[in-house]
């Protein structure tokens, strides 16, 4: 199904509309939350695939989550260069618009409700939004930050600093590596789009957000399509815990893809995404979250080891946005 071109007002109206049971334009799925017992210990069962062994689906598109965060600090030029060296197809990173008008690449603490906090990555109170780009550049990373998975000496290296979006795009331009740009902070949609176009990198950049109004804004500004009906400007609707109507919510904002947390990308959900003409992507949590998951929940796989990636691949995912792209590259080549 191809959605008609939408305005931002249209998407807000559609997203708030209930979907009738007899609507045949798209395939919706519903998976009620239940209290799993034995499945809490099996990643394979959670994703509704047979086991950690067996035939896999086709090779996924490999995306380095915030670069290559077990090799270099997250969201740094060094991390993106390392990911390119590893041979990724794409890198994902987070973007904020600072008070000086400059776009920077940073994640920070605070979750998606209050992103950009500095207490973990930098070790001080406050938000990245309190700073200009020049001030942010002078901030030193916290070598004891839990979100850093790389060796401490890399956190203290001269290459460990908060880059601007322009600097990151300059590193990626001409490499063929796709930039998966998460619109993390407020007011990012239009200036990010403007910068990407000014650098003639439209074909190399995709946009995503947990705040779906931001990707709706991208779609409102750039509704153009390819000859096959797909959108030229690719967007992804991000979800932590997808609601029963996540398909209709994604279609309502004209999303090209649906981005699910790695342990919610069941085979049924992936199939439904594809049946509705969208691409699928699974994103992995940061180091603390992943360590907690494999210690307390999924005891049949390791922390982003080959077995975990093999299980996820069996769902038929198109994109896998992982913290260990070197491991995934090895698995995908087998």
Short mmCIF file of C-alpha atoms in Angstrom, two decimals:
data_model
loop_
_atom_site.label_atom_id
_atom_site.label_comp_id
_atom_site.label_asym_id
_atom_site.label_seq_id
_atom_site.Cartn_x
_atom_site.Cartn_y
_atom_site.Cartn_z
CA UNK A 1 0.00 0.00 0.00
CA UNK A 2 1.18 3.52 -0.84
CA UNK A 3 -0.10 6.34 1.33
CA UNK A 4 -1.16 9.61 -0.28
CA UNK A 5 1.02 12.63 0.42
CA UNK A 6 0.24 13.93 3.91
CA UNK A 7 0.47 17.21 5.72
CA UNK A 8 1.54 17.37 9.36
CA UNK A 9 -2.06 18.07 10.36
CA UNK A 10 -3.16 14.97 8.43
CA UNK A 11 -0.69 12.73 10.25
CA UNK A 12 -1.74 14.00 13.67
CA UNK A 13 -5.37 13.31 12.80
CA UNK A 14 -4.71 9.85 11.42
CA UNK A 15 -2.48 8.86 14.32
CA UNK A 16 -5.28 9.65 16.77
CA UNK A 17 -7.89 7.68 14.82
CA UNK A 18 -8.83 4.17 15.86
CA UNK A 19 -8.32 1.49 13.20
CA UNK A 20 -11.41 -0.56 12.43
CA UNK A 21 -11.21 -4.33 12.41
CA UNK A 22 -12.42 -4.52 8.82
CA UNK A 23 -9.81 -2.14 7.37
CA UNK A 24 -8.14 -4.16 4.59
CA UNK A 25 -5.61 -1.54 3.51
CA UNK A 26 -2.96 -2.73 5.90
CA UNK A 27 -2.07 -5.71 8.02
CA UNK A 28 -2.15 -5.01 11.73
CA UNK A 29 -1.06 -7.36 14.48
CA UNK A 30 -1.82 -7.44 18.15
CA UNK A 31 0.36 -9.12 20.72
CA UNK A 32 -1.02 -8.71 24.25
CA UNK A 33 1.48 -8.29 27.05
CA UNK A 34 1.55 -11.41 29.15
CA UNK A 35 3.69 -12.61 32.02
CA UNK A 36 6.18 -14.93 30.34
CA UNK A 37 7.82 -17.48 32.56
CA UNK A 38 10.07 -19.87 30.69
CA UNK A 39 10.33 -17.45 27.75
CA UNK A 40 12.00 -14.86 29.94
CA UNK A 41 15.09 -17.06 29.77
CA UNK A 42 15.02 -17.59 26.00
CA UNK A 43 15.74 -14.89 23.47
CA UNK A 44 14.73 -17.23 20.64
CA UNK A 45 11.30 -17.86 22.14
CA UNK A 46 10.73 -14.16 22.82
CA UNK A 47 11.23 -13.45 19.11
CA UNK A 48 9.12 -16.48 18.13
CA UNK A 49 11.86 -18.22 16.19
CA UNK A 50 12.58 -21.89 16.63
CA UNK A 51 15.99 -21.87 18.30
CA UNK A 52 19.43 -20.29 18.30
CA UNK A 53 20.48 -22.74 15.62
CA UNK A 54 19.13 -23.48 12.17
CA UNK A 55 18.98 -21.71 8.84
CA UNK A 56 19.10 -17.92 8.91
CA UNK A 57 17.37 -15.43 6.68
CA UNK A 58 19.16 -13.25 4.15
CA UNK A 59 22.10 -11.06 5.17
CA UNK A 60 20.97 -8.02 7.17
CA UNK A 61 22.13 -4.49 6.47
CA UNK A 62 24.74 -3.81 9.16
CA UNK A 63 24.47 -0.53 11.06
CA UNK A 64 26.91 0.59 13.76
CA UNK A 65 24.90 1.88 16.73
CA UNK A 66 26.49 5.25 17.60
CA UNK A 67 29.55 4.12 15.63
CA UNK A 68 31.55 1.24 17.06
CA UNK A 69 31.11 1.78 20.76
CA UNK A 70 33.19 -1.13 22.04
CA UNK A 71 36.17 0.16 20.06
CA UNK A 72 35.83 3.96 20.39
CA UNK A 73 33.61 6.33 22.41
CA UNK A 74 30.06 6.56 21.12
CA UNK A 75 29.07 9.27 18.65
CA UNK A 76 32.63 10.39 17.89
CA UNK A 77 34.47 10.81 14.62
CA UNK A 78 36.89 8.11 15.75
CA UNK A 79 33.98 5.74 16.34
CA UNK A 80 32.49 6.35 12.91
CA UNK A 81 35.87 5.93 11.22
CA UNK A 82 36.33 2.63 13.06
CA UNK A 83 32.88 1.48 11.91
CA UNK A 84 33.78 2.33 8.32
CA UNK A 85 37.01 0.36 8.73
CA UNK A 86 35.02 -2.63 9.99
CA UNK A 87 32.89 -2.49 6.86
CA UNK A 88 29.46 -1.40 8.06
CA UNK A 89 26.71 -0.46 5.62
CA UNK A 90 25.49 2.36 7.87
CA UNK A 91 26.05 4.17 11.14
CA UNK A 92 23.40 5.51 13.50
CA UNK A 93 23.79 8.60 15.65
CA UNK A 94 21.85 11.19 17.63
CA UNK A 95 21.53 14.88 16.84
CA UNK A 96 20.77 17.96 18.96
CA UNK A 97 20.34 21.59 17.95
CA UNK A 98 22.28 23.76 20.41
CA UNK A 99 21.41 27.28 21.48
CA UNK A 100 24.04 28.72 19.12
CA UNK A 101 22.23 27.16 16.16
CA UNK A 102 24.79 24.41 15.56
CA UNK A 103 23.83 20.75 15.21
CA UNK A 104 25.95 18.34 17.25
CA UNK A 105 26.12 14.56 17.53
CA UNK A 106 25.56 13.34 21.09
CA UNK A 107 23.38 10.91 23.04
CA UNK A 108 23.65 11.47 26.78
CA UNK A 109 21.45 10.24 29.60
CA UNK A 110 17.83 11.02 30.42
CA UNK A 111 16.04 8.62 28.13
CA UNK A 112 13.78 9.78 25.35
CA UNK A 113 11.66 11.89 27.69
CA UNK A 114 14.57 14.13 28.68
CA UNK A 115 17.53 13.31 26.41
CA UNK A 116 20.95 14.91 26.35
CA UNK A 117 21.76 14.91 30.07
CA UNK A 118 25.48 15.04 30.88
CA UNK A 119 25.71 13.13 34.16
CA UNK A 120 26.96 9.84 32.65
CA UNK A 121 28.92 10.69 29.52
CA UNK A 122 30.49 13.87 30.90
CA UNK A 123 30.09 13.36 34.67
CA UNK A 124 28.47 16.73 35.41
CA UNK A 125 24.96 18.04 35.89
CA UNK A 126 23.06 19.74 33.11
CA UNK A 127 22.09 19.12 29.50
CA UNK A 128 23.89 19.40 26.20
CA UNK A 129 21.21 21.96 25.32
CA UNK A 130 22.73 24.35 27.91
CA UNK A 131 25.88 24.73 25.80
CA UNK A 132 27.08 26.24 22.56
CA UNK A 133 28.96 24.01 20.15
CA UNK A 134 32.24 25.68 21.11
CA UNK A 135 31.56 25.03 24.81
CA UNK A 136 30.44 21.46 24.15
CA UNK A 137 33.66 20.79 22.25
CA UNK A 138 35.65 21.54 25.41
CA UNK A 139 33.73 19.07 27.60
CA UNK A 140 35.78 16.06 28.67
CA UNK A 141 34.27 12.61 28.57
CA UNK A 142 33.82 10.74 31.84
CA UNK A 143 36.05 7.68 31.74
CA UNK A 144 33.85 6.06 34.41
CA UNK A 145 30.65 6.60 32.44
CA UNK A 146 28.56 3.43 32.28
CA UNK A 147 27.44 4.05 28.71
CA UNK A 148 30.99 3.79 27.38
CA UNK A 149 31.85 0.27 26.29
CA UNK A 150 35.29 1.05 24.86
CA UNK A 151 38.66 0.92 26.67
CA UNK A 152 39.24 3.82 29.07
CA UNK A 153 42.31 5.01 27.22
CA UNK A 154 40.10 5.70 24.18
CA UNK A 155 37.75 7.81 26.33
CA UNK A 156 40.69 9.97 27.40
CA UNK A 157 42.19 10.19 23.89
CA UNK A 158 42.37 13.54 22.03
CA UNK A 159 39.89 12.12 19.49
CA UNK A 160 37.19 11.82 22.18
CA UNK A 161 35.07 14.93 21.76
CA UNK A 162 31.55 15.96 20.77
CA UNK A 163 31.52 16.57 17.00
CA UNK A 164 29.20 18.70 14.92
CA UNK A 165 26.83 17.02 12.50
CA UNK A 166 28.66 18.67 9.62
CA UNK A 167 31.94 17.07 10.71
CA UNK A 168 30.31 13.64 10.88
CA UNK A 169 28.74 14.02 7.46
CA UNK A 170 32.08 15.14 6.03
CA UNK A 171 33.62 11.89 7.31
CA UNK A 172 30.83 9.82 5.73
CA UNK A 173 30.46 11.65 2.43
CA UNK A 174 31.61 9.58 -0.50
CA UNK A 175 32.09 6.39 1.53
CA UNK A 176 28.73 4.86 0.60
CA UNK A 177 27.99 4.38 4.31
CA UNK A 178 24.43 5.43 5.12
CA UNK A 179 23.88 7.97 7.92
CA UNK A 180 20.93 6.97 10.10
CA UNK A 181 20.26 10.31 11.78
CA UNK A 182 18.10 10.19 14.90
CA UNK A 183 16.42 13.55 15.50
CA UNK A 184 17.00 13.41 19.23
CA UNK A 185 16.52 16.98 20.34
CA UNK A 186 13.75 19.51 19.66
CA UNK A 187 13.83 21.63 16.55
CA UNK A 188 16.14 19.31 14.64
CA UNK A 189 14.08 18.27 11.62
CA UNK A 190 14.40 21.36 9.44
CA UNK A 191 18.04 22.34 10.13
CA UNK A 192 19.21 18.73 9.69
CA UNK A 193 17.36 18.49 6.39
CA UNK A 194 18.83 21.81 5.25
CA UNK A 195 22.39 20.74 6.10
CA UNK A 196 22.05 17.35 4.40
CA UNK A 197 20.74 18.96 1.24
CA UNK A 198 23.41 21.67 1.26
CA UNK A 199 26.05 18.94 1.36
CA UNK A 200 24.29 17.03 -1.45
CA UNK A 201 23.89 13.92 0.71
CA UNK A 202 20.15 13.26 0.36
CA UNK A 203 20.68 9.71 -0.93
CA UNK A 204 23.09 8.93 1.91
CA UNK A 205 20.99 10.15 4.86
CA UNK A 206 17.93 8.70 6.59
CA UNK A 207 15.95 10.26 9.45
CA UNK A 208 14.35 8.71 12.54
CA UNK A 209 12.86 9.69 15.88
CA UNK A 210 10.91 8.44 18.87
CA UNK A 211 9.03 11.73 18.56
CA UNK A 212 7.07 10.90 15.43
CA UNK A 213 6.10 14.52 14.83
CA UNK A 214 9.71 15.09 13.77
CA UNK A 215 9.68 12.50 11.01
CA UNK A 216 6.17 13.67 10.08
CA UNK A 217 7.71 17.10 9.56
CA UNK A 218 10.36 15.61 7.26
CA UNK A 219 7.61 13.92 5.28
CA UNK A 220 5.55 17.10 5.11
CA UNK A 221 8.53 19.04 3.77
CA UNK A 222 9.77 16.31 1.42
CA UNK A 223 6.94 14.07 0.16
CA UNK A 224 8.72 13.20 -3.10
CA UNK A 225 8.71 9.59 -4.26
CA UNK A 226 10.78 7.36 -6.47
CA UNK A 227 9.30 5.79 -9.60
CA UNK A 228 8.45 2.65 -7.61
CA UNK A 229 6.38 4.66 -5.11
CA UNK A 230 8.88 4.60 -2.25
CA UNK A 231 9.86 7.83 -0.57
CA UNK A 232 13.09 9.52 -1.68
CA UNK A 233 13.62 10.88 1.84
CA UNK A 234 13.65 7.82 4.09
CA UNK A 235 12.31 8.04 7.63
CA UNK A 236 12.05 5.57 10.50
CA UNK A 237 9.45 5.45 13.29
CA UNK A 238 11.25 4.44 16.49
CA UNK A 239 9.58 2.41 19.24
CA UNK A 240 10.77 1.13 22.62
CA UNK A 241 7.75 -1.06 23.37
CA UNK A 242 5.55 -1.05 20.26
CA UNK A 243 1.81 -0.63 20.93
CA UNK A 244 -0.73 -2.89 19.25
CA UNK A 245 -1.28 -0.31 16.49
CA UNK A 246 2.37 0.49 15.76
CA UNK A 247 1.86 -0.28 12.07
CA UNK A 248 -0.90 2.30 11.65
CA UNK A 249 1.05 4.86 13.68
CA UNK A 250 4.06 4.40 11.40
CA UNK A 251 2.00 4.60 8.22
CA UNK A 252 0.23 7.71 9.52
CA UNK A 253 3.50 9.68 9.59
CA UNK A 254 4.65 8.35 6.24
CA UNK A 255 7.48 6.28 7.70
CA UNK A 256 9.68 4.32 5.30
CA UNK A 257 10.81 2.00 8.09
CA UNK A 258 9.85 0.83 11.56
CA UNK A 259 12.66 0.69 14.14
CA UNK A 260 12.03 -1.72 17.04
CA UNK A 261 14.10 -2.47 20.13
CA UNK A 262 15.96 -5.71 19.44
CA UNK A 263 13.93 -7.85 21.85
CA UNK A 264 10.55 -6.72 20.51
CA UNK A 265 11.21 -7.54 16.84
CA UNK A 266 9.24 -10.79 16.78
CA UNK A 267 8.92 -12.59 13.48
CA UNK A 268 5.22 -11.64 13.38
CA UNK A 269 5.99 -7.94 13.77
CA UNK A 270 8.75 -8.04 11.17
CA UNK A 271 6.44 -9.83 8.72
CA UNK A 272 3.70 -7.24 9.33
CA UNK A 273 6.11 -4.36 8.73
CA UNK A 274 7.18 -5.84 5.40
CA UNK A 275 3.62 -6.68 4.39
CA UNK A 276 2.78 -3.01 4.77
CA UNK A 277 5.57 -1.89 2.48
CA UNK A 278 7.98 -0.62 5.12
CA UNK A 279 11.51 -1.63 6.02
CA UNK A 280 12.41 -3.18 9.37
CA UNK A 281 15.25 -2.29 11.73
CA UNK A 282 16.16 -3.58 15.18
CA UNK A 283 18.22 -1.38 17.47
CA UNK A 284 20.26 -2.68 20.39
CA UNK A 285 20.41 -0.97 23.78
CA UNK A 286 23.54 0.67 25.18
CA UNK A 287 26.12 -1.38 27.16
CA UNK A 288 24.42 -1.15 30.60
CA UNK A 289 21.04 -2.20 29.24
CA UNK A 290 22.46 -5.07 27.23
CA UNK A 291 24.45 -6.39 30.18
CA UNK A 292 21.30 -6.35 32.32
CA UNK A 293 19.26 -8.14 29.65
CA UNK A 294 21.67 -11.03 29.08
CA UNK A 295 22.26 -11.42 32.81
CA UNK A 296 18.64 -11.40 33.94
CA UNK A 297 16.42 -12.20 30.94
CA UNK A 298 17.97 -13.95 27.97
CA UNK A 299 20.14 -16.74 29.24
CA UNK A 300 20.40 -18.68 25.98
CA UNK A 301 22.59 -16.06 24.29
CA UNK A 302 25.57 -13.89 25.16
CA UNK A 303 25.97 -10.13 25.17
CA UNK A 304 25.75 -9.41 21.45
CA UNK A 305 27.62 -12.56 20.59
CA UNK A 306 27.20 -14.60 17.42
CA UNK A 307 24.30 -16.59 18.86
CA UNK A 308 22.27 -13.46 19.71
CA UNK A 309 22.73 -12.04 16.24
CA UNK A 310 21.84 -15.35 14.60
CA UNK A 311 18.54 -15.45 16.50
CA UNK A 312 17.63 -11.91 15.46
CA UNK A 313 18.52 -12.63 11.83
CA UNK A 314 16.05 -15.51 11.76
CA UNK A 315 13.15 -13.04 12.11
CA UNK A 316 13.86 -11.69 8.62
CA UNK A 317 15.01 -8.24 9.75
CA UNK A 318 16.37 -5.97 7.02
CA UNK A 319 18.54 -3.73 9.22
CA UNK A 320 20.38 -4.53 12.44
CA UNK A 321 21.71 -1.55 14.40
CA UNK A 322 24.23 -3.13 16.76
CA UNK A 323 26.98 -2.20 19.21
CA UNK A 324 29.36 -4.85 17.87
CA UNK A 325 29.25 -4.51 14.09
CA UNK A 326 32.47 -6.48 13.74
CA UNK A 327 30.77 -9.54 15.26
CA UNK A 328 27.67 -9.13 13.11
CA UNK A 329 29.83 -8.74 9.99
CA UNK A 330 31.47 -12.06 10.80
CA UNK A 331 28.14 -13.81 11.33
CA UNK A 332 26.60 -12.31 8.20
CA UNK A 333 29.51 -13.48 6.07
CA UNK A 334 29.10 -17.14 7.03
#
